[in-house]
XYZ file of C-alpha atoms in Angstrom:
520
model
C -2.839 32.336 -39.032
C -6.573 32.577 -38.589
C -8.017 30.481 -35.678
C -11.893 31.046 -34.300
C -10.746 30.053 -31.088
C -8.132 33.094 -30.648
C -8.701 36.426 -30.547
C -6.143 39.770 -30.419
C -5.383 39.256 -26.435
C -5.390 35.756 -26.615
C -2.001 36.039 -29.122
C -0.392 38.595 -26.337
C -1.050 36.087 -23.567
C 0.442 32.716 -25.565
C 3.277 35.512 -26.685
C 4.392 36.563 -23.213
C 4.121 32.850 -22.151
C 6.658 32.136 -25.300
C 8.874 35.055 -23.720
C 8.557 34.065 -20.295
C 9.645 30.515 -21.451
C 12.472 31.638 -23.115
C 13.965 33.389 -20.657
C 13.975 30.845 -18.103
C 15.199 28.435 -20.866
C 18.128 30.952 -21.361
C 18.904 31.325 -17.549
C 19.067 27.963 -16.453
C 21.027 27.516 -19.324
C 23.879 29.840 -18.027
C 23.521 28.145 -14.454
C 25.272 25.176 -16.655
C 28.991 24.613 -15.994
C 30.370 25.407 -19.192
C 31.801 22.137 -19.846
C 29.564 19.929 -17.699
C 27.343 17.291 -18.768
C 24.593 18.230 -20.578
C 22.285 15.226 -20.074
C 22.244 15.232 -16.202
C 21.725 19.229 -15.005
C 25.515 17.989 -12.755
C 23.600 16.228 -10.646
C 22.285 19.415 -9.268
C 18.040 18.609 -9.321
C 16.338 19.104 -6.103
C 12.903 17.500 -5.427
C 10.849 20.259 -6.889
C 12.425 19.852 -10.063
C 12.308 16.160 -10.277
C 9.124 16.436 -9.216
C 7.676 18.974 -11.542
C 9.932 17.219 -14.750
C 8.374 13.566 -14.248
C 4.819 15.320 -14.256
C 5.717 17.140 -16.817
C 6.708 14.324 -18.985
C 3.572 12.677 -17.903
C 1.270 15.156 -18.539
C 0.675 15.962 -22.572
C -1.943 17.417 -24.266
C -3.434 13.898 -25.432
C -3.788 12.877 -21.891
C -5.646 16.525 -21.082
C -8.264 15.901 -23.821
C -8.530 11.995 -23.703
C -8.710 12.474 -19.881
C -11.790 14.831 -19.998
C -13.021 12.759 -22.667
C -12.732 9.622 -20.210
C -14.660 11.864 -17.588
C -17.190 12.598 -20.092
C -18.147 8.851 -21.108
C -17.518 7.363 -17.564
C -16.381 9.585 -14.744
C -13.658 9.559 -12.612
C -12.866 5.750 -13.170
C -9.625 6.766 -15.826
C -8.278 8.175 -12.661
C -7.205 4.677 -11.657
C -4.520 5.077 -14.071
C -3.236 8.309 -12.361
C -3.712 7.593 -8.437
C -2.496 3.921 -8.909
C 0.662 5.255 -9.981
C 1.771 6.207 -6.609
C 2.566 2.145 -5.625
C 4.970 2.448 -8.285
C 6.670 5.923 -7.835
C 6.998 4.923 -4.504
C 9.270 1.130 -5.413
C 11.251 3.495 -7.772
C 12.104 6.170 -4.752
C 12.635 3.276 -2.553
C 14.103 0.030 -4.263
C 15.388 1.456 -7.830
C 16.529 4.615 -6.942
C 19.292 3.369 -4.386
C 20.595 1.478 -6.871
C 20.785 3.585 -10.113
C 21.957 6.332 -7.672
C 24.345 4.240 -6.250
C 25.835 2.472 -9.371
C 26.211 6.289 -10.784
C 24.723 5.688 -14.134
C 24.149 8.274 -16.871
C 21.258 5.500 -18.326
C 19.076 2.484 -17.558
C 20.931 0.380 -20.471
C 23.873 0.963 -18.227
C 22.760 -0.118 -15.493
C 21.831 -3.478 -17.026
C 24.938 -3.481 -18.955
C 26.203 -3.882 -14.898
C 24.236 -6.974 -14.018
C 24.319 -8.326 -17.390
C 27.247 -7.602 -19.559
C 27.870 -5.227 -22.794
C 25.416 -7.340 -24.810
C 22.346 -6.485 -22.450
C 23.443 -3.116 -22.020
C 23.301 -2.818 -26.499
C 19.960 -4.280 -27.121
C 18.788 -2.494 -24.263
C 20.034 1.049 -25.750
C 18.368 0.403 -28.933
C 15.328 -0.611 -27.549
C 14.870 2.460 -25.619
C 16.259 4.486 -28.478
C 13.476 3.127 -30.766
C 10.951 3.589 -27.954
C 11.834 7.140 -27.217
C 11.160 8.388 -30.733
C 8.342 5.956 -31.328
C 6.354 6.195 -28.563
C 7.417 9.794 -26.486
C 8.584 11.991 -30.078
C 6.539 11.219 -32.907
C 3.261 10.165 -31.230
C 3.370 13.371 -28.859
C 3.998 15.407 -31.738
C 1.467 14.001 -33.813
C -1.373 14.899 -30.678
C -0.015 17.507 -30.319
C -0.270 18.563 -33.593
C -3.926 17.420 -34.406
C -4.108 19.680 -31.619
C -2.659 22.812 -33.119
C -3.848 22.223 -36.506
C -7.234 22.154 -34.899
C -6.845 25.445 -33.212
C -4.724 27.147 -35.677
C -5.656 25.834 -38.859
C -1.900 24.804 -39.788
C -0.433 21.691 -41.604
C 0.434 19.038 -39.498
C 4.418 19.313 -40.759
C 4.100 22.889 -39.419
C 2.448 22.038 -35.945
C 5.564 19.365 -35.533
C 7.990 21.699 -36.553
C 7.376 24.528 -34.352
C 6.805 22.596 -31.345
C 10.099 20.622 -31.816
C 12.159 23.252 -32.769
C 10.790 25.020 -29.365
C 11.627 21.807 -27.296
C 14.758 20.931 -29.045
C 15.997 24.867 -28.332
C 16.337 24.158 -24.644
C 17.375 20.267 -24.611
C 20.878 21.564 -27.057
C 21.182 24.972 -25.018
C 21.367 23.711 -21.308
C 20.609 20.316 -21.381
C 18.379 18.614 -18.700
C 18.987 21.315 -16.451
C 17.026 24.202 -18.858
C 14.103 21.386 -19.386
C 14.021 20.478 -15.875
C 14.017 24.595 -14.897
C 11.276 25.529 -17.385
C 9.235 22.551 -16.551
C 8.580 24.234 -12.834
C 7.120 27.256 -14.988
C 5.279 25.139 -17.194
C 3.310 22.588 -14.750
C 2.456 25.747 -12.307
C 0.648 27.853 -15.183
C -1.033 24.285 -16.005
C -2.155 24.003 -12.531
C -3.418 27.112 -11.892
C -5.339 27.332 -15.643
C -6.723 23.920 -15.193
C -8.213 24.852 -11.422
C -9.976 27.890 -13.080
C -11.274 25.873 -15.526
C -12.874 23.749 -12.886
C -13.570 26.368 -10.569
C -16.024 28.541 -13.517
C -16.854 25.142 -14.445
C -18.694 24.357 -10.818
C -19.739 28.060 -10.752
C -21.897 27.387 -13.959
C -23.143 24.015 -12.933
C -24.012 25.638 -9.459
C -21.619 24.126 -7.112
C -19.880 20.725 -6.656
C -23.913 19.390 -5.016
C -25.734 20.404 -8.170
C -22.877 18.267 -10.411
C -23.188 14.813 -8.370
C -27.321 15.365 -8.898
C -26.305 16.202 -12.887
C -24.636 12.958 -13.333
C -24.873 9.190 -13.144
C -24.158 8.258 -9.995
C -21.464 5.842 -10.775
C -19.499 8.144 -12.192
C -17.774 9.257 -8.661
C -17.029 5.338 -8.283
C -13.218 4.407 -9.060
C -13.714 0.178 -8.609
C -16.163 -1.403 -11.797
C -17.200 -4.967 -11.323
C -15.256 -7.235 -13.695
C -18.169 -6.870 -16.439
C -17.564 -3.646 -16.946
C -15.873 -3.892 -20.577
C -13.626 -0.721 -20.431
C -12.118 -0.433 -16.749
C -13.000 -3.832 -15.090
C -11.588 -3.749 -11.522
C -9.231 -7.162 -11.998
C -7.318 -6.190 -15.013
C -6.264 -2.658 -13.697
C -5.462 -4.647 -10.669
C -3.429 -6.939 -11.839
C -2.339 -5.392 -15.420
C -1.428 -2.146 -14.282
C 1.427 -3.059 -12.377
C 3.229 -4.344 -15.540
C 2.782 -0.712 -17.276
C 3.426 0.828 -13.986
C 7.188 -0.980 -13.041
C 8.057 0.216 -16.623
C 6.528 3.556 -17.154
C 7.897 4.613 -13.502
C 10.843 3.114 -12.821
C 12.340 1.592 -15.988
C 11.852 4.089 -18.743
C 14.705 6.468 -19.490
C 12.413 9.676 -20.018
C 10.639 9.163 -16.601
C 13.354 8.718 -14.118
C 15.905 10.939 -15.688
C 15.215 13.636 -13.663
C 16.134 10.975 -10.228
C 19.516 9.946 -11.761
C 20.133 13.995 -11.883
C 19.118 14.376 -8.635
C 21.648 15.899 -6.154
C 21.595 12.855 -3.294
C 18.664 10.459 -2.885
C 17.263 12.433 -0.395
C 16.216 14.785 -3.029
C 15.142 12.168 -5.541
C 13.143 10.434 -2.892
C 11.322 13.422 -1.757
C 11.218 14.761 -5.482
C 9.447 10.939 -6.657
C 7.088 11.620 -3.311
C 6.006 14.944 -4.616
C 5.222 13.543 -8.173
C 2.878 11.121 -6.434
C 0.988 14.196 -4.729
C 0.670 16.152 -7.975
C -0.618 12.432 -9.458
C -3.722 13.127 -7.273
C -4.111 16.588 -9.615
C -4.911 14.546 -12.938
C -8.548 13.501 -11.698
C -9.768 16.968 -10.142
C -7.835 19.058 -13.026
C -8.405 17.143 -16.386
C -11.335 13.922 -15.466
C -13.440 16.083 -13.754
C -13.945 19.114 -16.884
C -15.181 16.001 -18.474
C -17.779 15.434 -15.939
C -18.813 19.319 -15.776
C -18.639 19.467 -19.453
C -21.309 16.305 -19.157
C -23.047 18.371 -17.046
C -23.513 21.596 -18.365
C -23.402 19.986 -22.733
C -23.953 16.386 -22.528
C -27.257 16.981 -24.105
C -25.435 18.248 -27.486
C -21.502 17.301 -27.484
C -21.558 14.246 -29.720
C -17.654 13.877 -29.636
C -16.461 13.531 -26.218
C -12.943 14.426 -27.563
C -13.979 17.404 -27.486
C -15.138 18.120 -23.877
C -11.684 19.431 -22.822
C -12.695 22.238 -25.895
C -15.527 22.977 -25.378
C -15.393 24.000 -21.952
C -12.839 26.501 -22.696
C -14.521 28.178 -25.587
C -17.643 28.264 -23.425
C -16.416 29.173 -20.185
C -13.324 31.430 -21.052
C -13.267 35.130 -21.702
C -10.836 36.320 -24.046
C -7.411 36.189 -23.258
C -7.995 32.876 -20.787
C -8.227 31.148 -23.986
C -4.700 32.430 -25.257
C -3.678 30.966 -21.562
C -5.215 27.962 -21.839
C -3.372 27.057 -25.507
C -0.213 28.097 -24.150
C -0.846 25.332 -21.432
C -1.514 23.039 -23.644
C 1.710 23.738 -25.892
C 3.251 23.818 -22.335
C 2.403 20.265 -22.290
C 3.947 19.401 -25.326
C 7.320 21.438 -24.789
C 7.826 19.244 -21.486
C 6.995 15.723 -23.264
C 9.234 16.115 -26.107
C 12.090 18.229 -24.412
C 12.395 15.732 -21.800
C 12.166 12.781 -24.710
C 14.847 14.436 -26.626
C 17.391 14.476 -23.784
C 16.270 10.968 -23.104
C 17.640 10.072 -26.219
C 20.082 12.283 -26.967
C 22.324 10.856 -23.556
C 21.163 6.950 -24.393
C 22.650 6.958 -27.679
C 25.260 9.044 -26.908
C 26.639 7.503 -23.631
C 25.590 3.948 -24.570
C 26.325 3.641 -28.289
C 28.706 6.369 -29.158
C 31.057 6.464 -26.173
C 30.560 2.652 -25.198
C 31.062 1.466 -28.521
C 33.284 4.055 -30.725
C 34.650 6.599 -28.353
C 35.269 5.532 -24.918
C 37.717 8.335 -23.881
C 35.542 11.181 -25.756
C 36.322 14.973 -23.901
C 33.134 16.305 -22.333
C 33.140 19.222 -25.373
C 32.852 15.948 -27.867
C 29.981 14.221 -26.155
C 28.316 17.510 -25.423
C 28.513 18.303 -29.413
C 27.214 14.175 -30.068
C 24.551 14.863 -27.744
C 23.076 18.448 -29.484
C 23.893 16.576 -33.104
C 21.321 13.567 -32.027
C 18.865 15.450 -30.760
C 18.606 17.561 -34.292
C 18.803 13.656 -36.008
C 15.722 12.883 -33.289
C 13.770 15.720 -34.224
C 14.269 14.998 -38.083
C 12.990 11.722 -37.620
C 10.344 12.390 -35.413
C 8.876 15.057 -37.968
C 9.082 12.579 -40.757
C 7.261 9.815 -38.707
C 4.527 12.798 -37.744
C 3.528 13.552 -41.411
C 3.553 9.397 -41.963
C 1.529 8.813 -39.855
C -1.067 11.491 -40.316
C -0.892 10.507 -43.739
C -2.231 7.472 -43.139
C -6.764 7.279 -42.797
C -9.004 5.466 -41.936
C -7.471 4.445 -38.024
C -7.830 6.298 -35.525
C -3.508 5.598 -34.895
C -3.351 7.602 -31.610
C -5.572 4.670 -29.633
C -3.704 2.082 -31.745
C -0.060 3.348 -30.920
C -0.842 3.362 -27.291
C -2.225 0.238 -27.197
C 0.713 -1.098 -29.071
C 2.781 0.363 -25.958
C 1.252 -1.790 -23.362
C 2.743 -4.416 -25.340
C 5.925 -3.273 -25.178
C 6.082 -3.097 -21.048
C 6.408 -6.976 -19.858
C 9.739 -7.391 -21.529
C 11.192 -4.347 -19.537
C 9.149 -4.929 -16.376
C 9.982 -8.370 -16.212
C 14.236 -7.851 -17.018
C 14.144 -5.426 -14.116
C 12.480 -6.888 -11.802
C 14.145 -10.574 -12.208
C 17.517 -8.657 -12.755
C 17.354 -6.632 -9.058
C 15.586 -8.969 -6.990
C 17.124 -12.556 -8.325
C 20.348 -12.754 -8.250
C 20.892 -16.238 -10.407
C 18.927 -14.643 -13.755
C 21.200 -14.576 -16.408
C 22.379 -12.740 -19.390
C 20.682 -15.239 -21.674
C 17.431 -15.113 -19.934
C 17.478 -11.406 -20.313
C 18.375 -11.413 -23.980
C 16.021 -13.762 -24.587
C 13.048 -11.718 -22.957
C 14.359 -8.526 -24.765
C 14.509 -9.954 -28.383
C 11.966 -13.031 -28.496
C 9.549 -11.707 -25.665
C 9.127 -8.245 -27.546
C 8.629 -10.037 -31.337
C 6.183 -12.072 -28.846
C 4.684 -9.336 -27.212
C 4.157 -7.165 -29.962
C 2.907 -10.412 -32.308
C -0.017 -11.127 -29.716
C -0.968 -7.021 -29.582
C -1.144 -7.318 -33.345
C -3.246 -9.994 -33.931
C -5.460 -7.911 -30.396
C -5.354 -4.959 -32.558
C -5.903 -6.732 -36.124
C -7.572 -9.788 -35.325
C -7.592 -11.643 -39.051
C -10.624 -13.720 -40.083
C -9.286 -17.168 -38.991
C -8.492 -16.435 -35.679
C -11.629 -16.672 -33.359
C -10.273 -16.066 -29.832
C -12.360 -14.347 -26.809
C -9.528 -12.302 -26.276
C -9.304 -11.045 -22.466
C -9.388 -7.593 -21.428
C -6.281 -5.527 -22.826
C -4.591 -4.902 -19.387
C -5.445 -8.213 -18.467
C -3.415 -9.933 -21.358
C -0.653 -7.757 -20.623
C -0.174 -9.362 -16.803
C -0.545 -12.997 -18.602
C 2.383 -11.803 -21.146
C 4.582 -11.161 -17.928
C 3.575 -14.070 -16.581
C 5.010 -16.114 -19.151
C 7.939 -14.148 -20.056
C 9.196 -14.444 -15.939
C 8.638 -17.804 -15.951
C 10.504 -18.283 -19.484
C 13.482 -16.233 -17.617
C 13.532 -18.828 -14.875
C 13.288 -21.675 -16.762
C 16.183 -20.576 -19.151
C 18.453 -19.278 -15.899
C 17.815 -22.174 -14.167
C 19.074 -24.552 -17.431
C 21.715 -22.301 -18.536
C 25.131 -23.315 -18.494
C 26.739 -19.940 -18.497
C 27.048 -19.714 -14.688
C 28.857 -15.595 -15.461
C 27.878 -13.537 -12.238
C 27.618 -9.630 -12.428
C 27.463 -7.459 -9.434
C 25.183 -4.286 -9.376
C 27.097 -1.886 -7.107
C 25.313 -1.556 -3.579
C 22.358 0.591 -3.243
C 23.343 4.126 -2.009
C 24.550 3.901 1.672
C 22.820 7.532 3.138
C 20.791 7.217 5.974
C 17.082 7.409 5.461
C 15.376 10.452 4.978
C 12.478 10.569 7.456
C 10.806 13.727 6.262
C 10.952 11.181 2.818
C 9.610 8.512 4.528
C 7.108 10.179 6.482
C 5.364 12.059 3.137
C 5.331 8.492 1.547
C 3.232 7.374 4.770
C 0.703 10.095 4.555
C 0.672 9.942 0.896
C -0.201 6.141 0.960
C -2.642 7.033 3.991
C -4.547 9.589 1.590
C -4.827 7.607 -1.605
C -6.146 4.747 0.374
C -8.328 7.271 1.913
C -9.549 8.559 -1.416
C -10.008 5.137 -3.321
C -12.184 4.006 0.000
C -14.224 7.356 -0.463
C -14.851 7.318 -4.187
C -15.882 3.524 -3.945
């Protein structure tokens, strides 16, 4: 494999990483009980594993180079999409983690199988099956792998295969418990690779003074007035919530790591720390962008390729071997976490719900490793389709298709924990007709055809008006149903309240208000 970005010491650095990765992967494997679960690590995670794991998941190498990209064409105001978060981590440590935790669920579809019935709990597994290897596996992979074929000058079936076969290594070995251990390893080396970058970044610039004189001025402001076409301040405000109640707290891959957690204590401080490390994503991937401005806006005519070009620039030999061993360290964590995702929904939710309810541990273990091999398969295939297809640039369009996806699942969760006279039939209905609805409206967004002349509003915007209408469709139907069947969610998790939890929720609220007032 040639590659003009690596030289001799940069394949000794991303081979020791491999090693180093390995191992890990192979020790936390043997801290596995040998016939315990292997979808959640025994409920053993402590808050710097959950932590690190829902970064992790968070974190791939699309959002690294589309984040410094972001910086590049408009500063820091991409970062709403990171520091917002916190509002939402924080409702799933405090009102959705006390009651997955305490209604001991292996999966979200089982929890709504709980307050809605079997039926719920089926469409629901499918619909995060299909989401898992749509929207985490084979749109990861294929970023990932533009990535790598980039850098390594490999076919794109090659790029998918390695990095799968990598992730799906430690998901069948130990489980959620090996991703979960070598996802502390992973996001540290990002961290400290990413601050370099900054840090040699400022140095050339001449210091964090000389950069604010270098750009526009409102690229340190995080608010745009509401004619701003890409980030206008109402739409984030009022669209990112719907995104945000389903990326955080209703989407298997993300709050795995809190149903593993070893008492909500842990998953409440673990969820906390994830919101500090949220604060990362704008000093460690937006701002490169803003230095790479800086130092090559005069001559970069792709932004895409800020995050790049400030490592083959800036690096010495050998960084740059670190720096792609971050960036498959990125990938590893998306798709290993994905793949356990999926590999415990369809196994505890279709196979032992529907065809084996009294499986032995040893028989769901072995369903879980044979899905996530059927995963990978399919994920690969779906990689090489869509790269085979030109002329779109499918990345932008898949994700945009995925904020069409959220007010179905925001809206069921919310309605189904905080009103108790929804009904099954409401649900259903939002979960099979809203999404054909949803996803109908984002196509005709995306593909708008010649006799359709509509001002359409901005994207995030029409995602909060597609909630709108899919909770009020939900009370309308619960209110006129005749089915009057109740289901009771088992009670929240009775522990006392952590108040070292509580108390690094305060002062993390305190400081992200205190940053959004400073950088507007």
């Amino acid at each position: 494999m040639e590659s003009h970005y690596m030289q001799g010491l940069d394949w000794v650095i991303l081979g020791i990483y491999f090693a180093v990765l390995i191992a890990i992967g192979v020790w936390a494997s043997t801290k596995r009980k040998k016939e315990g679960s292997l979808f959640l690590a025994e409920h053993s995670l402590r808050w710097h594993h959950i932590g690190f794991s829902m970064w992790g998941t968070n974190v791939g190498p699309s959002m690294l180079i589309a984040s410094a990209s972001a910086g590049f064409t408009t500063g820091i105001v991409s970062g709403n999409y990171a520091w917002y978060a916190f509002v939402f981590i924080a409702l799933l440590a405090f009102v959705f983690a006390p009651r997955y935790l305490g209604a001991n669920i292996s999966t979200l579809p089982e929890f709504m199988g709980l307050r809605f019935g079997q039926s719920t709990r089926n469409i629901l597994a499918w619909y995060t099956i299909v989401t898992v290897i749509i929207s985490w596996l084979a749109l990861t992979l294929f970023a990932g792998g533009v990535l790598i074929r980039q850098v390594f000058d490999i076919p794109m079936w090659m790029s998918a295969l390695v990095l799968v076969i990598i992730s799906a290594f430690f998901t069948m070995l130990g489980g959620l418990k090996a991703v979960a251990y070598t996802n502390v390893y992973q996001m540290i080396l990002l961290i400290v690779v990413s601050l370099v970058l900054v840090i040699v970044g400022l140095d050339r610039v001449g210091g964090i003074q000389a950069l604010v004189d270098k750009v526009p001025s409102d690229y340190w402001v995080m608010f745009k007035p509401n004619t701003d076409e890409a980030f206008p301040w109402l739409p984030i405000l009022l669209g990112y919530p719907v995104m945000g109640v389903w990326f955080w707290c209703t989407d298997q891959s993300m709050v795995q790591p809190v149903l593993a957690a070893k008492d909500l204590r842990e998953g409440q401080l673990g969820t906390n720390f994830t919101g500090w490390l949220k604060i990362l994503d704008v000093a460690l991937y937006i701002v490169p962008g803003i230095i790479c401005f800086a130092l090559f806006g005069d001559t970069l005519k792709n932004p895409d390729e800020a995050y790049l070009t400030m490592v083959e620039n800036l690096f010495p030999v050998g960084m740059v071997g670190l720096v792609f061993a971050v960036l498959t360290a990125c990938l590893v964590s998306t798709i290993g976490s994905a793949l356990n995702a999926l590999s415990t929904v369809f196994t505890m939710d279709v196979y032992v719900k529907n065809f084996k309810p009294g499986a032995p541990q040893w028989e769901i273990n072995l369903v879980g490793r044979i899905v996530v091999v059927i995963g990978a398969v399919l994920a690969i295939a779906m990689t090489v389709a869509i790269d085979a297809i030109k002329g779109l640039n499918l990345f932008n369009v898949f994700q945009s298709v995925l904020g069409f996806i959220a007010p179905p699942m925001a809206a069921v969760f919310l309605l189904g924990i905080f009103w108790k006279r929804c009904t099954t039939r409401a649900a259903n209905f939002a979960l099979t007709v809203g999404t054909v609805f949803c996803l109908t409206v984002g196509i005709l967004y995306l593909w708008p055809p010649a006799w359709l002349s509509i001002a359409w509003p901005h994207f995030m915007m029409l995602s909060f008006y597609l909630f709108v209408i899919l909770v009020v469709s939900m009370v309308v139907i619960s209110l006129t149903d005749g089915d009057k069947t109740q289901y009771e969610i088992p009670a929240p998790v009775k522990e006392e309240r952590s108040r070292l939890a509580v108390a690094l929720w305060i002062a993390l609220a305190v400081v992200m208000i205190g940053l959004y007032v400073f950088f507007n």
